Amino acid sequence: SSSSSSSSVIMSTVITLLEENPALRHFGWVVALLAIKQILVNLNSTIQKAIHKSPSTPEDARALRQKPKQDTNTSSSSSWFGTSHPEVLRGYSAIRNDQENIYLFYTIGLVYALINPNGTTVFYNIFLVARYLHSIVYIFIQKQPWRGLAWGTDLFACLAMLASILVSLAL
């Protein structure tokens, strides 16, 4: 069928691109390792909700045979389901922080790899290590300035790649 043929052509093109672009191949590894980290952060959030009996939806509350409890100390609609425990909120915040930073990296990192196929991948490694450290500090250690330093380091990596992209496009 033509759809099968199209899929083969696309797959062949992707494999060739990865073989000819070491930066893109390295980027793929970093994306996979960041996805694993995000899964672990999400898992931590789920564990915290279970430990603190803080379901995040009415159906979760019903499944756990819990009555939703309203927290009058916060205006968050999610607090209706008991998610105002500090560790549960910390878990949600860690997920949100990942979304704010990692998705931006995906875009910048992909363009960087496509523009600089034989360029340095050190910025990918810096970003990866900084995000893992940020999550560890955010969830377990809970101390500044370490969390801020980890965030600043991953921001540096993104800005360095962005500057390289802009310079390459200007030439």
PDB file of C-alpha atoms in Angstrom:
ATOM      1  CA  SER A   1       0.000   0.000   0.000  1.00  0.00           C
ATOM      2  CA  SER A   2       1.085   3.598  -0.520  1.00  0.00           C
ATOM      3  CA  SER A   3       0.874   4.394   3.188  1.00  0.00           C
ATOM      4  CA  SER A   4       3.303   1.581   3.965  1.00  0.00           C
ATOM      5  CA  SER A   5       5.628   2.856   1.244  1.00  0.00           C
ATOM      6  CA  SER A   6       5.428   6.407   2.622  1.00  0.00           C
ATOM      7  CA  SER A   7       6.224   5.158   6.106  1.00  0.00           C
ATOM      8  CA  SER A   8       9.289   3.315   4.783  1.00  0.00           C
ATOM      9  CA  VAL A   9      10.521   6.425   3.001  1.00  0.00           C
ATOM     10  CA  ILE A  10      10.029   8.559   6.115  1.00  0.00           C
ATOM     11  CA  MET A  11      11.788   6.006   8.326  1.00  0.00           C
ATOM     12  CA  SER A  12      14.669   5.732   5.864  1.00  0.00           C
ATOM     13  CA  THR A  13      15.002   9.528   5.781  1.00  0.00           C
ATOM     14  CA  VAL A  14      15.013   9.775   9.584  1.00  0.00           C
ATOM     15  CA  ILE A  15      17.662   7.048   9.893  1.00  0.00           C
ATOM     16  CA  THR A  16      19.844   8.775   7.291  1.00  0.00           C
ATOM     17  CA  LEU A  17      19.419  12.107   9.065  1.00  0.00           C
ATOM     18  CA  LEU A  18      20.425  10.578  12.397  1.00  0.00           C
ATOM     19  CA  GLU A  19      23.450   8.891  10.838  1.00  0.00           C
ATOM     20  CA  GLU A  20      24.600  12.113   9.192  1.00  0.00           C
ATOM     21  CA  ASN A  21      23.872  14.427  12.121  1.00  0.00           C
ATOM     22  CA  PRO A  22      25.668  13.454  15.351  1.00  0.00           C
ATOM     23  CA  ALA A  23      24.181  16.443  17.196  1.00  0.00           C
ATOM     24  CA  LEU A  24      20.664  15.278  16.344  1.00  0.00           C
ATOM     25  CA  ARG A  25      21.461  11.737  17.478  1.00  0.00           C
ATOM     26  CA  HIS A  26      22.823  13.083  20.788  1.00  0.00           C
ATOM     27  CA  PHE A  27      19.760  15.307  21.132  1.00  0.00           C
ATOM     28  CA  GLY A  28      17.581  12.195  20.757  1.00  0.00           C
ATOM     29  CA  TRP A  29      19.371  10.538  23.675  1.00  0.00           C
ATOM     30  CA  VAL A  30      18.977  13.634  25.835  1.00  0.00           C
ATOM     31  CA  VAL A  31      15.259  13.875  24.994  1.00  0.00           C
ATOM     32  CA  ALA A  32      14.806  10.221  26.014  1.00  0.00           C
ATOM     33  CA  LEU A  33      16.665  10.770  29.305  1.00  0.00           C
ATOM     34  CA  LEU A  34      14.623  13.904  30.030  1.00  0.00           C
ATOM     35  CA  ALA A  35      11.419  11.952  29.348  1.00  0.00           C
ATOM     36  CA  ILE A  36      12.519   9.358  31.915  1.00  0.00           C
ATOM     37  CA  LYS A  37      13.130  12.171  34.415  1.00  0.00           C
ATOM     38  CA  GLN A  38       9.703  13.638  33.747  1.00  0.00           C
ATOM     39  CA  ILE A  39       8.096  10.241  34.267  1.00  0.00           C
ATOM     40  CA  LEU A  40       9.892   9.945  37.617  1.00  0.00           C
ATOM     41  CA  VAL A  41       8.735  13.425  38.666  1.00  0.00           C
ATOM     42  CA  ASN A  42       5.154  12.499  37.704  1.00  0.00           C
ATOM     43  CA  LEU A  43       5.472   9.241  39.633  1.00  0.00           C
ATOM     44  CA  ASN A  44       6.640  11.176  42.693  1.00  0.00           C
ATOM     45  CA  SER A  45       3.551  13.371  42.437  1.00  0.00           C
ATOM     46  CA  THR A  46       1.293  10.319  42.253  1.00  0.00           C
ATOM     47  CA  ILE A  47       3.011   8.761  45.270  1.00  0.00           C
ATOM     48  CA  GLN A  48       2.631  11.991  47.265  1.00  0.00           C
ATOM     49  CA  LYS A  49      -1.081  12.138  46.439  1.00  0.00           C
ATOM     50  CA  ALA A  50      -1.487   8.544  47.643  1.00  0.00           C
ATOM     51  CA  ILE A  51       0.567   9.026  50.828  1.00  0.00           C
ATOM     52  CA  HIS A  52      -1.297  12.187  51.791  1.00  0.00           C
ATOM     53  CA  LYS A  53      -4.690  10.921  50.607  1.00  0.00           C
ATOM     54  CA  SER A  54      -5.051  13.873  48.279  1.00  0.00           C
ATOM     55  CA  PRO A  55      -6.908  12.797  45.146  1.00  0.00           C
ATOM     56  CA  SER A  56      -6.829  15.384  42.394  1.00  0.00           C
ATOM     57  CA  THR A  57     -10.184  14.625  40.782  1.00  0.00           C
ATOM     58  CA  PRO A  58     -13.675  13.693  41.993  1.00  0.00           C
ATOM     59  CA  GLU A  59     -13.429  10.260  40.327  1.00  0.00           C
ATOM     60  CA  ASP A  60     -10.139   9.574  42.143  1.00  0.00           C
ATOM     61  CA  ALA A  61     -11.791  10.540  45.418  1.00  0.00           C
ATOM     62  CA  ARG A  62     -14.704   8.185  44.695  1.00  0.00           C
ATOM     63  CA  ALA A  63     -12.330   5.355  43.723  1.00  0.00           C
ATOM     64  CA  LEU A  64     -10.540   5.820  47.049  1.00  0.00           C
ATOM     65  CA  ARG A  65     -13.905   6.098  48.816  1.00  0.00           C
ATOM     66  CA  GLN A  66     -13.012   9.545  50.086  1.00  0.00           C
ATOM     67  CA  LYS A  67     -15.250  12.528  50.343  1.00  0.00           C
ATOM     68  CA  PRO A  68     -13.788  15.607  48.696  1.00  0.00           C
ATOM     69  CA  LYS A  69     -12.644  18.071  51.319  1.00  0.00           C
ATOM     70  CA  GLN A  70     -12.748  21.765  50.668  1.00  0.00           C
ATOM     71  CA  ASP A  71      -9.791  23.816  51.839  1.00  0.00           C
ATOM     72  CA  THR A  72     -10.887  27.319  52.657  1.00  0.00           C
ATOM     73  CA  ASN A  73      -7.275  28.545  52.928  1.00  0.00           C
ATOM     74  CA  THR A  74      -6.679  28.550  49.189  1.00  0.00           C
ATOM     75  CA  SER A  75      -8.576  29.713  46.148  1.00  0.00           C
ATOM     76  CA  SER A  76      -7.256  26.928  43.927  1.00  0.00           C
ATOM     77  CA  SER A  77     -10.030  24.849  42.438  1.00  0.00           C
ATOM     78  CA  SER A  78      -7.840  21.746  42.845  1.00  0.00           C
ATOM     79  CA  SER A  79      -7.922  22.271  46.610  1.00  0.00           C
ATOM     80  CA  TRP A  80     -11.524  21.050  46.554  1.00  0.00           C
ATOM     81  CA  PHE A  81     -10.103  17.547  46.187  1.00  0.00           C
ATOM     82  CA  GLY A  82      -7.651  17.783  49.056  1.00  0.00           C
ATOM     83  CA  THR A  83      -4.510  18.560  47.083  1.00  0.00           C
ATOM     84  CA  SER A  84      -3.390  21.387  49.312  1.00  0.00           C
ATOM     85  CA  HIS A  85      -0.891  19.233  51.221  1.00  0.00           C
ATOM     86  CA  PRO A  86       2.546  20.909  50.801  1.00  0.00           C
ATOM     87  CA  GLU A  87       4.234  17.804  49.367  1.00  0.00           C
ATOM     88  CA  VAL A  88       1.435  17.279  46.853  1.00  0.00           C
ATOM     89  CA  LEU A  89       1.636  20.925  45.789  1.00  0.00           C
ATOM     90  CA  ARG A  90       5.426  20.603  45.551  1.00  0.00           C
ATOM     91  CA  GLY A  91       4.943  17.634  43.213  1.00  0.00           C
ATOM     92  CA  TYR A  92       2.567  19.589  41.005  1.00  0.00           C
ATOM     93  CA  SER A  93       4.968  22.516  41.013  1.00  0.00           C
ATOM     94  CA  ALA A  94       7.893  20.284  39.976  1.00  0.00           C
ATOM     95  CA  ILE A  95       5.841  18.976  37.042  1.00  0.00           C
ATOM     96  CA  ARG A  96       4.877  22.508  36.017  1.00  0.00           C
ATOM     97  CA  ASN A  97       8.496  23.650  36.287  1.00  0.00           C
ATOM     98  CA  ASP A  98       9.594  20.805  34.008  1.00  0.00           C
ATOM     99  CA  GLN A  99       6.942  21.792  31.474  1.00  0.00           C
ATOM    100  CA  GLU A 100       8.058  25.423  31.522  1.00  0.00           C
ATOM    101  CA  ASN A 101      11.712  24.558  30.942  1.00  0.00           C
ATOM    102  CA  ILE A 102      12.025  21.233  29.156  1.00  0.00           C
ATOM    103  CA  TYR A 103       9.555  21.974  26.367  1.00  0.00           C
ATOM    104  CA  LEU A 104      11.475  25.164  25.554  1.00  0.00           C
ATOM    105  CA  PHE A 105      14.687  23.114  25.466  1.00  0.00           C
ATOM    106  CA  TYR A 106      13.101  20.632  23.047  1.00  0.00           C
ATOM    107  CA  THR A 107      12.430  23.422  20.560  1.00  0.00           C
ATOM    108  CA  ILE A 108      15.760  25.221  20.926  1.00  0.00           C
ATOM    109  CA  GLY A 109      17.735  21.960  21.044  1.00  0.00           C
ATOM    110  CA  LEU A 110      16.141  20.600  17.876  1.00  0.00           C
ATOM    111  CA  VAL A 111      16.813  23.778  15.892  1.00  0.00           C
ATOM    112  CA  TYR A 112      20.366  23.858  17.289  1.00  0.00           C
ATOM    113  CA  ALA A 113      20.998  20.282  16.115  1.00  0.00           C
ATOM    114  CA  LEU A 114      19.586  20.978  12.663  1.00  0.00           C
ATOM    115  CA  ILE A 115      21.646  24.152  12.214  1.00  0.00           C
ATOM    116  CA  ASN A 116      24.856  22.776  13.770  1.00  0.00           C
ATOM    117  CA  PRO A 117      24.933  19.082  12.798  1.00  0.00           C
ATOM    118  CA  ASN A 118      28.589  18.717  13.758  1.00  0.00           C
ATOM    119  CA  GLY A 119      28.466  21.278  16.548  1.00  0.00           C
ATOM    120  CA  THR A 120      29.169  20.764  20.184  1.00  0.00           C
ATOM    121  CA  THR A 121      26.620  18.875  22.235  1.00  0.00           C
ATOM    122  CA  VAL A 122      27.992  20.069  25.563  1.00  0.00           C
ATOM    123  CA  PHE A 123      24.954  22.332  26.042  1.00  0.00           C
ATOM    124  CA  TYR A 124      22.668  19.291  25.837  1.00  0.00           C
ATOM    125  CA  ASN A 125      24.680  17.605  28.582  1.00  0.00           C
ATOM    126  CA  ILE A 126      24.687  20.728  30.755  1.00  0.00           C
ATOM    127  CA  PHE A 127      20.922  21.069  30.399  1.00  0.00           C
ATOM    128  CA  LEU A 128      20.330  17.380  31.140  1.00  0.00           C
ATOM    129  CA  VAL A 129      22.454  17.313  34.302  1.00  0.00           C
ATOM    130  CA  ALA A 130      21.035  20.634  35.512  1.00  0.00           C
ATOM    131  CA  ARG A 131      17.422  19.429  35.109  1.00  0.00           C
ATOM    132  CA  TYR A 132      18.101  16.211  36.997  1.00  0.00           C
ATOM    133  CA  LEU A 133      19.799  18.183  39.787  1.00  0.00           C
ATOM    134  CA  HIS A 134      16.970  20.717  39.817  1.00  0.00           C
ATOM    135  CA  SER A 135      14.369  17.980  40.321  1.00  0.00           C
ATOM    136  CA  ILE A 136      16.390  16.286  43.061  1.00  0.00           C
ATOM    137  CA  VAL A 137      16.837  19.568  44.913  1.00  0.00           C
ATOM    138  CA  TYR A 138      13.233  20.662  44.298  1.00  0.00           C
ATOM    139  CA  ILE A 139      11.629  17.446  45.506  1.00  0.00           C
ATOM    140  CA  PHE A 140      14.007  16.049  48.117  1.00  0.00           C
ATOM    141  CA  ILE A 141      16.548  18.603  49.366  1.00  0.00           C
ATOM    142  CA  GLN A 142      14.326  21.689  49.180  1.00  0.00           C
ATOM    143  CA  LYS A 143      17.093  24.257  49.633  1.00  0.00           C
ATOM    144  CA  GLN A 144      18.025  27.451  47.921  1.00  0.00           C
ATOM    145  CA  PRO A 145      20.337  28.595  46.389  1.00  0.00           C
ATOM    146  CA  TRP A 146      20.903  25.112  44.903  1.00  0.00           C
ATOM    147  CA  ARG A 147      17.581  24.904  43.103  1.00  0.00           C
ATOM    148  CA  GLY A 148      18.101  28.371  41.637  1.00  0.00           C
ATOM    149  CA  LEU A 149      21.640  27.494  40.564  1.00  0.00           C
ATOM    150  CA  ALA A 150      20.416  24.357  38.794  1.00  0.00           C
ATOM    151  CA  TRP A 151      17.710  26.367  37.034  1.00  0.00           C
ATOM    152  CA  GLY A 152      20.200  29.097  36.093  1.00  0.00           C
ATOM    153  CA  THR A 153      22.521  26.471  34.649  1.00  0.00           C
ATOM    154  CA  ASP A 154      19.856  24.976  32.410  1.00  0.00           C
ATOM    155  CA  LEU A 155      18.813  28.495  31.384  1.00  0.00           C
ATOM    156  CA  PHE A 156      22.446  29.223  30.468  1.00  0.00           C
ATOM    157  CA  ALA A 157      22.528  26.136  28.226  1.00  0.00           C
ATOM    158  CA  CYS A 158      19.352  27.221  26.419  1.00  0.00           C
ATOM    159  CA  LEU A 159      20.572  30.798  25.997  1.00  0.00           C
ATOM    160  CA  ALA A 160      23.953  29.611  24.663  1.00  0.00           C
ATOM    161  CA  MET A 161      22.240  27.419  22.080  1.00  0.00           C
ATOM    162  CA  LEU A 162      19.851  30.226  21.193  1.00  0.00           C
ATOM    163  CA  ALA A 163      22.765  32.636  20.694  1.00  0.00           C
ATOM    164  CA  SER A 164      24.484  30.064  18.463  1.00  0.00           C
ATOM    165  CA  ILE A 165      21.297  29.654  16.421  1.00  0.00           C
ATOM    166  CA  LEU A 166      20.932  33.416  15.971  1.00  0.00           C
ATOM    167  CA  VAL A 167      24.573  33.799  14.943  1.00  0.00           C
ATOM    168  CA  SER A 168      24.254  30.921  12.456  1.00  0.00           C
ATOM    169  CA  LEU A 169      21.098  32.391  10.953  1.00  0.00           C
ATOM    170  CA  ALA A 170      22.670  35.853  10.682  1.00  0.00           C
ATOM    171  CA  LEU A 171      25.624  34.571   8.626  1.00  0.00           C
TER     172      LEU A 171
END
